[in-house]
Coordinates of C-alpha atoms and ligand atoms in Angstrom, one line a residue:
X2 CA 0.0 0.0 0.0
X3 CA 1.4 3.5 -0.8
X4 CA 0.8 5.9 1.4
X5 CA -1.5 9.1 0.6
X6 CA 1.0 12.1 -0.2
X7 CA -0.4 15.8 1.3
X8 CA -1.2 18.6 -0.9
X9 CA 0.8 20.8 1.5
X10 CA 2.3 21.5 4.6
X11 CA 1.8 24.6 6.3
X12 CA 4.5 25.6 9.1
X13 CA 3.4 28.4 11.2
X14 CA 6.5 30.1 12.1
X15 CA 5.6 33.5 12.4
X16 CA 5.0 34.0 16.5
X17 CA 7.4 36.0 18.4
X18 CA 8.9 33.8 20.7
X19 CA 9.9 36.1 23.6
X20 CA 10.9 33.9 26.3
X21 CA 13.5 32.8 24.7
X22 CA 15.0 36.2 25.5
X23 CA 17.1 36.2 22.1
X24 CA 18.1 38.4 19.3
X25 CA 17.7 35.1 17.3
X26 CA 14.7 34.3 16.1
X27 CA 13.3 31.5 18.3
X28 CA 12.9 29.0 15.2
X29 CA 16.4 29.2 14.3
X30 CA 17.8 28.6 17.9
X31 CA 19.2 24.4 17.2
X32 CA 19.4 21.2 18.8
X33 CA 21.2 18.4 17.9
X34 CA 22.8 19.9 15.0
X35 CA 19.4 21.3 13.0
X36 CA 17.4 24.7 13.8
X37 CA 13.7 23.9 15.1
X38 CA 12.5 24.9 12.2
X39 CA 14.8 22.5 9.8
X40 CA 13.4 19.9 12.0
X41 CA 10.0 21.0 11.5
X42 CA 10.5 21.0 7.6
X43 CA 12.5 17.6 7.9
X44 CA 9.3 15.8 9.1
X45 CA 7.5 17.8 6.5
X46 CA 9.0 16.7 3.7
X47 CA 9.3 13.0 4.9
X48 CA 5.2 13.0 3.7
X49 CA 6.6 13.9 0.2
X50 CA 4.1 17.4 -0.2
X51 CA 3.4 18.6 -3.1
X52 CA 3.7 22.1 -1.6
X53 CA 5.8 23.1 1.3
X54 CA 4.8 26.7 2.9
X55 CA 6.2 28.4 5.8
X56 CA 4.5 31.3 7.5
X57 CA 6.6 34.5 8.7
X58 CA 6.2 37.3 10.2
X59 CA 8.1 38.1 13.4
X60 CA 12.1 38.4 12.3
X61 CA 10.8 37.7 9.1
X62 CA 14.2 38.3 7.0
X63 CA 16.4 36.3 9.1
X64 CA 13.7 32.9 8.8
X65 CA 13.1 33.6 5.7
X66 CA 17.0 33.8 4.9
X67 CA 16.7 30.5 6.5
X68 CA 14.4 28.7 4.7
X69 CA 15.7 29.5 1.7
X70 CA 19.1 28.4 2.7
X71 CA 17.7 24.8 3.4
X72 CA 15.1 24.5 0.0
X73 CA 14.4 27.3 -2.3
X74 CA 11.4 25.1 -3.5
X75 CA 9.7 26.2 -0.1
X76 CA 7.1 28.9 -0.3
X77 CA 7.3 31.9 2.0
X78 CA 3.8 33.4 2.9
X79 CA 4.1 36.8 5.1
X80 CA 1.4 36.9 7.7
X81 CA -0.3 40.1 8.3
X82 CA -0.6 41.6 11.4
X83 CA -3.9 39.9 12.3
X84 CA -3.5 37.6 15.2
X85 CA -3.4 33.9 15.5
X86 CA -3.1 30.5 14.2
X87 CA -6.2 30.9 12.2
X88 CA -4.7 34.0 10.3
X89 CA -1.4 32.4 9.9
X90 CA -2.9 29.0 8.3
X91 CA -5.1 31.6 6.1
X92 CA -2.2 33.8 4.9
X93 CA -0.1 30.0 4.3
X94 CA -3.0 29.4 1.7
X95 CA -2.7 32.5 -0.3
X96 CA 0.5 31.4 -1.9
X97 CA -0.8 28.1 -2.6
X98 CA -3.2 27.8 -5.6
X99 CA -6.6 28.9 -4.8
X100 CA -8.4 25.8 -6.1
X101 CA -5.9 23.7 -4.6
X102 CA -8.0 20.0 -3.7
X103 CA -6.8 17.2 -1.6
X104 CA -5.3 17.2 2.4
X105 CA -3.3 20.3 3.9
X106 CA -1.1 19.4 6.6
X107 CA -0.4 22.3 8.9
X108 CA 2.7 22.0 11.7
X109 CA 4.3 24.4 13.9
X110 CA 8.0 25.5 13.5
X111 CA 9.0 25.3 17.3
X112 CA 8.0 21.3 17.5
X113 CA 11.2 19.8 16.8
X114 CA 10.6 16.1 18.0
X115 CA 7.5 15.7 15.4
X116 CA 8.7 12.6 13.1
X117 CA 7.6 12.1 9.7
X118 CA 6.1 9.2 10.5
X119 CA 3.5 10.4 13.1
X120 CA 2.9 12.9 10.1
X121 CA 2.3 9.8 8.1
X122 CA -0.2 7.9 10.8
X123 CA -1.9 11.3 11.0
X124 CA -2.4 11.6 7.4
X125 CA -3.2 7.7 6.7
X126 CA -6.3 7.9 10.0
X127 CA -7.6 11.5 8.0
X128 CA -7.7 9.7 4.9
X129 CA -8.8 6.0 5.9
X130 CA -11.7 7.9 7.8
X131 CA -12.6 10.1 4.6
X132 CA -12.3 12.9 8.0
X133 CA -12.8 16.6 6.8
X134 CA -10.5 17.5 9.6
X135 CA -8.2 15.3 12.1
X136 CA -6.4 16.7 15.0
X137 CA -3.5 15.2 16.8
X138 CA -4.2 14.7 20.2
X139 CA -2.7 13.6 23.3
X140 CA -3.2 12.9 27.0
X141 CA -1.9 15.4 29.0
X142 CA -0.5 15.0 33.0
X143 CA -0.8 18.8 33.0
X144 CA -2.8 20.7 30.3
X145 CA -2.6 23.6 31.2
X146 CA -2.3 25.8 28.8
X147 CA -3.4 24.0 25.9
X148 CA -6.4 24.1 23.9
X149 CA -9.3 21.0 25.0
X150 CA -10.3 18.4 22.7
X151 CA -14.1 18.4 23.3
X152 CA -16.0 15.4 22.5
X153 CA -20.1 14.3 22.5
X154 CA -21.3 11.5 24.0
X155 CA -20.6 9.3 21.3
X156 CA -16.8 10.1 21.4
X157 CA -17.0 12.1 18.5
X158 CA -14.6 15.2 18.8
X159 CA -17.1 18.7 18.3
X160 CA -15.1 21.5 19.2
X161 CA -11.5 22.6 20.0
X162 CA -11.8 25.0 23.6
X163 CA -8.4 27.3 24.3
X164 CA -7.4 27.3 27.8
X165 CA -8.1 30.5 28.1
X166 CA -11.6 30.0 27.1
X167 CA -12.6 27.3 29.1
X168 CA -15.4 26.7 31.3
X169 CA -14.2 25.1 34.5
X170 CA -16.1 21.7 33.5
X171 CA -13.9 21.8 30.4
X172 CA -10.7 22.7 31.8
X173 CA -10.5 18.8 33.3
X174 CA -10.4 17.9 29.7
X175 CA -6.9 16.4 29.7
X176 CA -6.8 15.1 25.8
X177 CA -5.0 18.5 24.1
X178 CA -4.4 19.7 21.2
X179 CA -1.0 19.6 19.7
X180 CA -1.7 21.8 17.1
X181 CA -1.1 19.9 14.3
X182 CA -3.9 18.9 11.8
X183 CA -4.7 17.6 8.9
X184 CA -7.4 19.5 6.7
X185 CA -9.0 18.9 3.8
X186 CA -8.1 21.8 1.5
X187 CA -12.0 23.3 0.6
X188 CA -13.1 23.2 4.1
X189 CA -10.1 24.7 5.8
X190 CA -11.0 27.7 3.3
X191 CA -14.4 28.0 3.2
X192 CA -14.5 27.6 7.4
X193 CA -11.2 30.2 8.0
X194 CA -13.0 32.3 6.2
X195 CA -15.9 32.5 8.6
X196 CA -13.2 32.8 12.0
X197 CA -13.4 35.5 13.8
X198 CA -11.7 36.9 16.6
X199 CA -14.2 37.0 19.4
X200 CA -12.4 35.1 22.0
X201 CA -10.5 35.8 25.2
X202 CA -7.1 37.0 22.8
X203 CA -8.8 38.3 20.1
X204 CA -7.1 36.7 18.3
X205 CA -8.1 34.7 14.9
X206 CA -8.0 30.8 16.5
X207 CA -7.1 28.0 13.8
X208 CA -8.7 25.6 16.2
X209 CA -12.3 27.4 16.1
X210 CA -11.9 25.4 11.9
X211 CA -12.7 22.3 14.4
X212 CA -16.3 23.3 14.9
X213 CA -17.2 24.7 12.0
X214 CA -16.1 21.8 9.7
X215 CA -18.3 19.5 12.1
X216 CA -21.5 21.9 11.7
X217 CA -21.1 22.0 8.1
X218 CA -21.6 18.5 8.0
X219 CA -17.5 17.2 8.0
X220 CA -16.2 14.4 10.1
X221 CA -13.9 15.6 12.9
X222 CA -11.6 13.1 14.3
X223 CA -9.2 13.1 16.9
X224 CA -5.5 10.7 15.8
X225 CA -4.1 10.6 19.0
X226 CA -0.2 9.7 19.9
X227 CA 1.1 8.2 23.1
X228 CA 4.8 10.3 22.8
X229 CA 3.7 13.5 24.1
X230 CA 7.6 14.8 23.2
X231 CA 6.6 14.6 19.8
X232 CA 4.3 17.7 20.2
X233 CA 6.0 19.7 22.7
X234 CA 6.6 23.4 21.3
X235 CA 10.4 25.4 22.3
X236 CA 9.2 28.5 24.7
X237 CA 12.3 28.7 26.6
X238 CA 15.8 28.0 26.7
X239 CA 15.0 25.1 29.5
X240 CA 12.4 23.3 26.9
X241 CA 15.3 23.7 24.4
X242 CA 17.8 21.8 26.5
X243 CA 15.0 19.7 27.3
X244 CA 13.8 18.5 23.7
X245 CA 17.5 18.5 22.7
X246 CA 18.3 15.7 25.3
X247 CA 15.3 14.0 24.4
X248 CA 16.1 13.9 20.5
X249 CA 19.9 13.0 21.1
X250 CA 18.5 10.1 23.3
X251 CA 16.6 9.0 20.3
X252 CA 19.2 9.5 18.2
X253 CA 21.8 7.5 20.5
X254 CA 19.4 4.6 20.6
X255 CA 19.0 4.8 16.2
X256 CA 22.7 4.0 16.6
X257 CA 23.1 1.9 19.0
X258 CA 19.7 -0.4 17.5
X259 CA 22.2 0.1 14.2
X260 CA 25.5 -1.3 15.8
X261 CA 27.2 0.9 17.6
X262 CA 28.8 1.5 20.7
X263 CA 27.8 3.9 23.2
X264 CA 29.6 3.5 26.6
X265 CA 27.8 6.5 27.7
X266 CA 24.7 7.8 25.9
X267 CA 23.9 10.6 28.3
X268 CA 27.2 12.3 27.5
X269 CA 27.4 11.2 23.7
X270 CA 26.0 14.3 21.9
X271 CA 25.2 13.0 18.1
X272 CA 23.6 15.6 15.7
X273 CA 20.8 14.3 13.0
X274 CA 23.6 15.0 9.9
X275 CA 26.2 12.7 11.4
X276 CA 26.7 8.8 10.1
X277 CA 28.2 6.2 11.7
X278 CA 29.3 2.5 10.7
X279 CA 29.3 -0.5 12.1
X280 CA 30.9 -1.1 15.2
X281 CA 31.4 2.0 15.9
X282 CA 32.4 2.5 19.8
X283 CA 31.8 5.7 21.1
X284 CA 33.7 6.7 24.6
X285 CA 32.2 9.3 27.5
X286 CA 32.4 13.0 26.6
X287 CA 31.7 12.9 22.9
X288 CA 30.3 14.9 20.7
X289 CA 30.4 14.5 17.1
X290 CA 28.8 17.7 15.1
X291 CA 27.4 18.9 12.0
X292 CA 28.3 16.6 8.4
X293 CA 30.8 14.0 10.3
X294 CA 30.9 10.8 9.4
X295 CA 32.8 8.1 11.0
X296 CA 33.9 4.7 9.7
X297 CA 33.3 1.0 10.7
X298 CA 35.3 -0.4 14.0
X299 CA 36.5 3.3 14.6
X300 CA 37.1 4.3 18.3
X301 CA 36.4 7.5 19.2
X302 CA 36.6 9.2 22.6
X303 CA 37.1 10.0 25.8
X304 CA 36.2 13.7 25.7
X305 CA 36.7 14.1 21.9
X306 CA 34.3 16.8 19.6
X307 CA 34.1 16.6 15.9
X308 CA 33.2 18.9 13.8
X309 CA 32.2 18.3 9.7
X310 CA 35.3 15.6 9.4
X311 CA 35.4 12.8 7.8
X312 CA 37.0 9.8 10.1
X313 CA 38.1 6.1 8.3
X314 CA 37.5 2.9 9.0
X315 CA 39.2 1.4 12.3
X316 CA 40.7 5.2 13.1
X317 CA 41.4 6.0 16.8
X318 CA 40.8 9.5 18.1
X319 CA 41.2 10.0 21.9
X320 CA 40.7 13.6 24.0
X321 CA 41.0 15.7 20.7
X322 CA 39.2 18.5 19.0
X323 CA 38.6 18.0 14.9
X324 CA 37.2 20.2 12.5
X325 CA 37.0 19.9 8.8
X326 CA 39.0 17.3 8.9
X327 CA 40.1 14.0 7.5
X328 CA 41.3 10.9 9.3
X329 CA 42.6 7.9 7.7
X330 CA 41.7 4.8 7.5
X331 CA 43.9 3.0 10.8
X332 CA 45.0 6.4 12.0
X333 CA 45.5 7.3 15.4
X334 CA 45.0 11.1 16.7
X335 CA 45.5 12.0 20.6
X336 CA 45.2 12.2 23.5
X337 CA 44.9 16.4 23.5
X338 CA 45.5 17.6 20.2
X339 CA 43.8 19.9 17.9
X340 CA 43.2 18.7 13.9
X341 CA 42.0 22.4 12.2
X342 CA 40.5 22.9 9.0
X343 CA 42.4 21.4 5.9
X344 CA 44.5 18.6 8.4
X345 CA 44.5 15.2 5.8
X346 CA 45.7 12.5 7.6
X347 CA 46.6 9.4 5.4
X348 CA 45.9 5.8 6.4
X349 CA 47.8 4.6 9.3
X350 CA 49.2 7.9 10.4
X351 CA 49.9 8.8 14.1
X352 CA 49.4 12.2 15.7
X353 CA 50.1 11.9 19.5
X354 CA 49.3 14.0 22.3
X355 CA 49.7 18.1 22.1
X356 CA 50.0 18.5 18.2
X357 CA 48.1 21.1 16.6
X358 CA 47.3 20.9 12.8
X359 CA 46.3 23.3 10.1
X360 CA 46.1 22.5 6.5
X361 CA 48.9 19.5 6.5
X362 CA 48.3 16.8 4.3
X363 CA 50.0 14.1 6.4
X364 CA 51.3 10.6 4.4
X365 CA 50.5 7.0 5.2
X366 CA 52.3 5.5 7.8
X367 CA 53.7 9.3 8.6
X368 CA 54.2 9.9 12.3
X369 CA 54.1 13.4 14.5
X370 CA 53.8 11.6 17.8
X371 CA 54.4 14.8 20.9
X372 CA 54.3 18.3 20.6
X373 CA 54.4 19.5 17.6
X374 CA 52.7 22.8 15.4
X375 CA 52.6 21.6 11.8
X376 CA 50.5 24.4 9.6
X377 CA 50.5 24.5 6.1
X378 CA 52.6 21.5 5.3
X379 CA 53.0 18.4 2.8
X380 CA 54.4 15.2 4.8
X381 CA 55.2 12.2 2.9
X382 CA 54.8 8.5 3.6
X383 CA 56.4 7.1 6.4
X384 CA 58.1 9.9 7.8
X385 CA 58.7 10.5 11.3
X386 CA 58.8 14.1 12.8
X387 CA 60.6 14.4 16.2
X388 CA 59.1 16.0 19.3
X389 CA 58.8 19.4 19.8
X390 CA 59.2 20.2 16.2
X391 CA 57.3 23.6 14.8
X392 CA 56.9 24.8 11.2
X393 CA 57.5 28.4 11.2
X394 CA 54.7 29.0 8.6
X395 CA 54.1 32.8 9.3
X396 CA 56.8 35.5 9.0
X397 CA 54.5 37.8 10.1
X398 CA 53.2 39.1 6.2
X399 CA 52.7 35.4 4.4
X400 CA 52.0 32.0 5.2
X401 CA 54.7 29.3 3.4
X402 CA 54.7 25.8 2.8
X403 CA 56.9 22.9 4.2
X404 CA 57.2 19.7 2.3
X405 CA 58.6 16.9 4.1
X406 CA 59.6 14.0 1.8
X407 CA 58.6 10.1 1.8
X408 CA 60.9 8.5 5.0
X409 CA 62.4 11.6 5.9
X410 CA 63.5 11.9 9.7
X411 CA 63.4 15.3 11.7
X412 CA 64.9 15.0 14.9
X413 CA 63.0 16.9 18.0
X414 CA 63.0 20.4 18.9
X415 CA 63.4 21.6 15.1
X416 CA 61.8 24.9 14.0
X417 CA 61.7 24.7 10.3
X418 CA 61.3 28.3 8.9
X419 CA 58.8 27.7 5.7
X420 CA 59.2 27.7 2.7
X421 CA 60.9 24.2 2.9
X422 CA 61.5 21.4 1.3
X423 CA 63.4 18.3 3.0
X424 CA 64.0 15.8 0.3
X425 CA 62.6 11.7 0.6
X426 CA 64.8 9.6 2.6
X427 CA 67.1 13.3 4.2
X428 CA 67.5 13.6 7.6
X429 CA 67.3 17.1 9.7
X430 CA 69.8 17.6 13.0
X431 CA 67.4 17.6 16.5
X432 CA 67.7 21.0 17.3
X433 CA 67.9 22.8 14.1
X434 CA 66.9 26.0 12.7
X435 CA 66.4 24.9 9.2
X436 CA 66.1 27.8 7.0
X437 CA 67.1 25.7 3.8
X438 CA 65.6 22.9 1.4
X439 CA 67.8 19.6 2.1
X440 CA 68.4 17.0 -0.7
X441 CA 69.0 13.4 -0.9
X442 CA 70.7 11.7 1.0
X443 CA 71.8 15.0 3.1
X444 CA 71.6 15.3 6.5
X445 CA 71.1 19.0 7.7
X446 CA 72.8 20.5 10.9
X447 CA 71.6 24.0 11.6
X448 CA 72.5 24.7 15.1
X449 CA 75.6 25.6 16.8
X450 CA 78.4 22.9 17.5
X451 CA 78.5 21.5 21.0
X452 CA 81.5 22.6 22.6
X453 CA 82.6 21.2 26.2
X454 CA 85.2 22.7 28.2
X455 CA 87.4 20.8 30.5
X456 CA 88.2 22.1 33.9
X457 CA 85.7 25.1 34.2
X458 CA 83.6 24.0 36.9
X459 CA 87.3 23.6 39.2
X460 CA 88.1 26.9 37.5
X461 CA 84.7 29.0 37.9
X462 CA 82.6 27.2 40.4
X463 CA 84.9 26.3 42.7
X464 CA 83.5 24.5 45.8
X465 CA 80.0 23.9 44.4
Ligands
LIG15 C1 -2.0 26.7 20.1 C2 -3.4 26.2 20.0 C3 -3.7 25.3 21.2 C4 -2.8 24.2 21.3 C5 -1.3 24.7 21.3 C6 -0.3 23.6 21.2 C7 -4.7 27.9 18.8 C8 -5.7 29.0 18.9 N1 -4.4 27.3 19.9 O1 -2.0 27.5 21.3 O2 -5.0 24.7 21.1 O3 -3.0 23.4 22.4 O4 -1.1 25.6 20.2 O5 0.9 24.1 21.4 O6 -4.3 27.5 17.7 N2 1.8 31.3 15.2 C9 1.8 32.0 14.0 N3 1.1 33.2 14.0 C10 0.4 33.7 15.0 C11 0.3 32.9 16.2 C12 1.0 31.7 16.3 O7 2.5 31.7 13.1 O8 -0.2 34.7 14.9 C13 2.6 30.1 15.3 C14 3.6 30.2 16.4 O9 4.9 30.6 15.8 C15 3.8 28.8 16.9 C16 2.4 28.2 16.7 O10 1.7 29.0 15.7 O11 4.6 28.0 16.1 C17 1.6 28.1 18.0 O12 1.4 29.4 18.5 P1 1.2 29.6 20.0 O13 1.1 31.1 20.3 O14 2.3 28.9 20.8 O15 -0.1 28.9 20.2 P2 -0.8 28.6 21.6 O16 -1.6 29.8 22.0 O17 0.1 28.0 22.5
LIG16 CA1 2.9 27.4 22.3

């Protein structure tokens, strides 16, 4: 059976959101990797609509900056400054054809736990019920402040009451509204048109569609949903932190069902972009961010975050910071070092503990195992650089390049003033200064001889 694809989704995005106390619009605040809204339009499009609408108003620019950012196919409808859900839904059909048939989702933008699927279900009851409208519903410990689902005798929903409007019978109604519906195109229309604003916020209430449909004859159900998460709106920074615990949960446990190790969900932070292989095993204290990716039997962790890197199959990365980066295959980074943008590290490569990286393509089998800056640099296969070794790549006007050949060896505690080029198989002194390129089968000594002097401590420190 295929499922029954929407006409549109309508996300009502254009409230203000001031308890969020922000200069950012509250739709664009993130969790887990994704603003509210992108997860909003992430469920959205999982029902595969053949129109997507957003409705702005408040910081209109900056969402609609947004949206378009994420799918220019996505339709931005300004909402006026009437009031409401009911106005917002209304101004969301005026850029939609006006003899547009079939079912109209409508969603909210600050409900970032909504999946797809429950999108799906929703639409699949309003269509398998032939329903002119179906609200999702759930149970509610604490409704309070949520609009009532009000239902006859027989069970069959008749009205939607906002808390605010409630008589005190129905503020014991404990089945609320989420908010999100499923309409059938003519009769959201034809019924909006006839909302008013005679309520307790004067405002124009989406929800007031409800019992209209019903009086004009329409079937009004009620799909309700047992994961109450799933419709909980972002007010305030604490419901942020909240939901965005609760989605990196769920996203843990995707993993984990999907072969992975977490030692440690509740400090594992995972956004929604990231993908993982098999056998994965994920140590305390990690976070792995934006477009990562990490390969099968990879370790990664303690206390490591990645940021939009690519890490290979069986790689270990331990108490480290990464960012645009690229791990080999094998490789081996930390503990406590820093791989910046443009770091390539080839398959089997080491980088130990306090090395910090910046645009260094690093060869197979290479090794920079303590200490170490290396910024702007080309190191070939197999070669070991010593301890303590820095590339000079800045003289204060330019940044140069080092190339370090195939099996070279530089010994610890060299600064190598860039530009330069150490040839395969040359060696560089411990110690140096290098200022110039070595060839083959040179070794370069750029520091000053040792000399030892016998008889000066009898001669100048007598006694000690
Ligand atoms: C609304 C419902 C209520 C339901 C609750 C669930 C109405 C009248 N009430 O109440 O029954 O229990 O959601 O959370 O619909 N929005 C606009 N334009 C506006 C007003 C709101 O786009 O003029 C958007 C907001 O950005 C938000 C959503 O609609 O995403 C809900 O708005 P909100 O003010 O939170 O609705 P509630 O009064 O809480
Ligand atoms: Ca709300």
């Amino acid at each position: 059976m295929t499922s029954p694809r929407p006409a549109a989704v309508i996300i009502l995005a254009a409230g203000e959101g001031t308890r969020m106390r922000s200069a950012i619009p509250k739709v664009l605040h993130a969790i887990c990797g994704r603003t509210l809204l992108g997860h909003a339009i992430a469920a959205a499009r999982a029902t595969q609509p053949a129109h997507l609408v957003v409705v702005v108003r408040h910081q209109r620019d900056l969402v609609a900056a947004h949206v378009e950012q994420l799918d220019p196919a996505i339709r931005i409808a300004d909402q006026d400054a009437v009031k409401g859900t009911g106005r917002a839904a209304e101004c969301g059909l005026e850029v939609l054809p006006p003899d547009l048939a079939g079912t109209i989702l409508v969603t909210y933008g600050d409900v970032p736990l909504l999946t797809g699927e429950t999108l799906e279900g929703l639409l699949a009851r309003h269509t398998a019920d032939g329903s002119a409208v179906t609200v999702l519903t759930g149970e509610a410990p604490d409704p309070t402040g949520y609009g009532r689902i009000v239902r006859d005798d027989s069970g069959a929903v008749t009205a939607i009451v906002e808390h605010k409007d409630c008589t005190p019978q129905e503020l014991g109604i404990t089945e609320i509204n989420s908010g999100i519906y499923a309409f059938e195109a003519a009769v959201l229309r034809d019924c909006l048109a006839r909302v008013g604003t005679d309520n307790a916020q004067n405002e124009k209430y989406l929800t007031d569609v409800l019992a209209l449909a019903r009086a004009g004859g329409g079937l009004v159900s009620a799909y309700q949903i047992d994961d109450l998460s799933q419709t909980e709106g972002v007010n305030d920074r604490v419901q942020l932190a909240t939901l965005g615990a609760i989605l990196n949960r769920r996203q843990n446990e995707m993993w984990m069902r999907a072969g992975v190790t977490i030692v440690d969900p509740a400090t594992t932070w995972i956004d929604v972009d990231v993908t993982l292989g098999t056998d994965v095993t994920i140590e305390p204290g990690t976070q792995l961010l934006g477009a990562t990716s990490v390969g099968a039997g990879a370790i990664i962790g303690p206390e490591v975050t990645i940021r939009d890197s690519e890490i290979g199959v069986d790689a270990q990365v331990r108490r480290a910071e990464v960012v645009l980066a690229v791990v080999g295959a094998g490789a081996s980074v930390g503990p406590y070092s820093y791989l910046r943008p443009g770091t390539e590290l080839g398959p089997n490569s080491k980088i130990g503990g306090f090395v910090e990286t910046k645009n260094a393509r690093i060869g197979a089998g290479a090794r920079v195992p303590h200490l170490t800056y290396c910024g702007d640099a080309t190191i070939g296969e197999g070669a070991n650089i010593g301890a303590g070794t820095i590339f000079a790549n800045y003289d204060g006007v330019t940044k140069s390049h080092t190339t370090i050949g195939k099996y070279s060896f530089v010994g610890s505690d060299t600064v190598i003033v860039a530009p330069v080029t150490v040839a395969d198989g040359a060696y560089v002194a411990a110690g140096s200064a290098l200022v110039r390129d070595v060839a083959p089968g040179e070794i370069a000594v750029a520091r000053g001889r040792q000399r030892n002097v016998r008889g000066w401590v009898a001669r100048a420190r007598a006694g000690t």
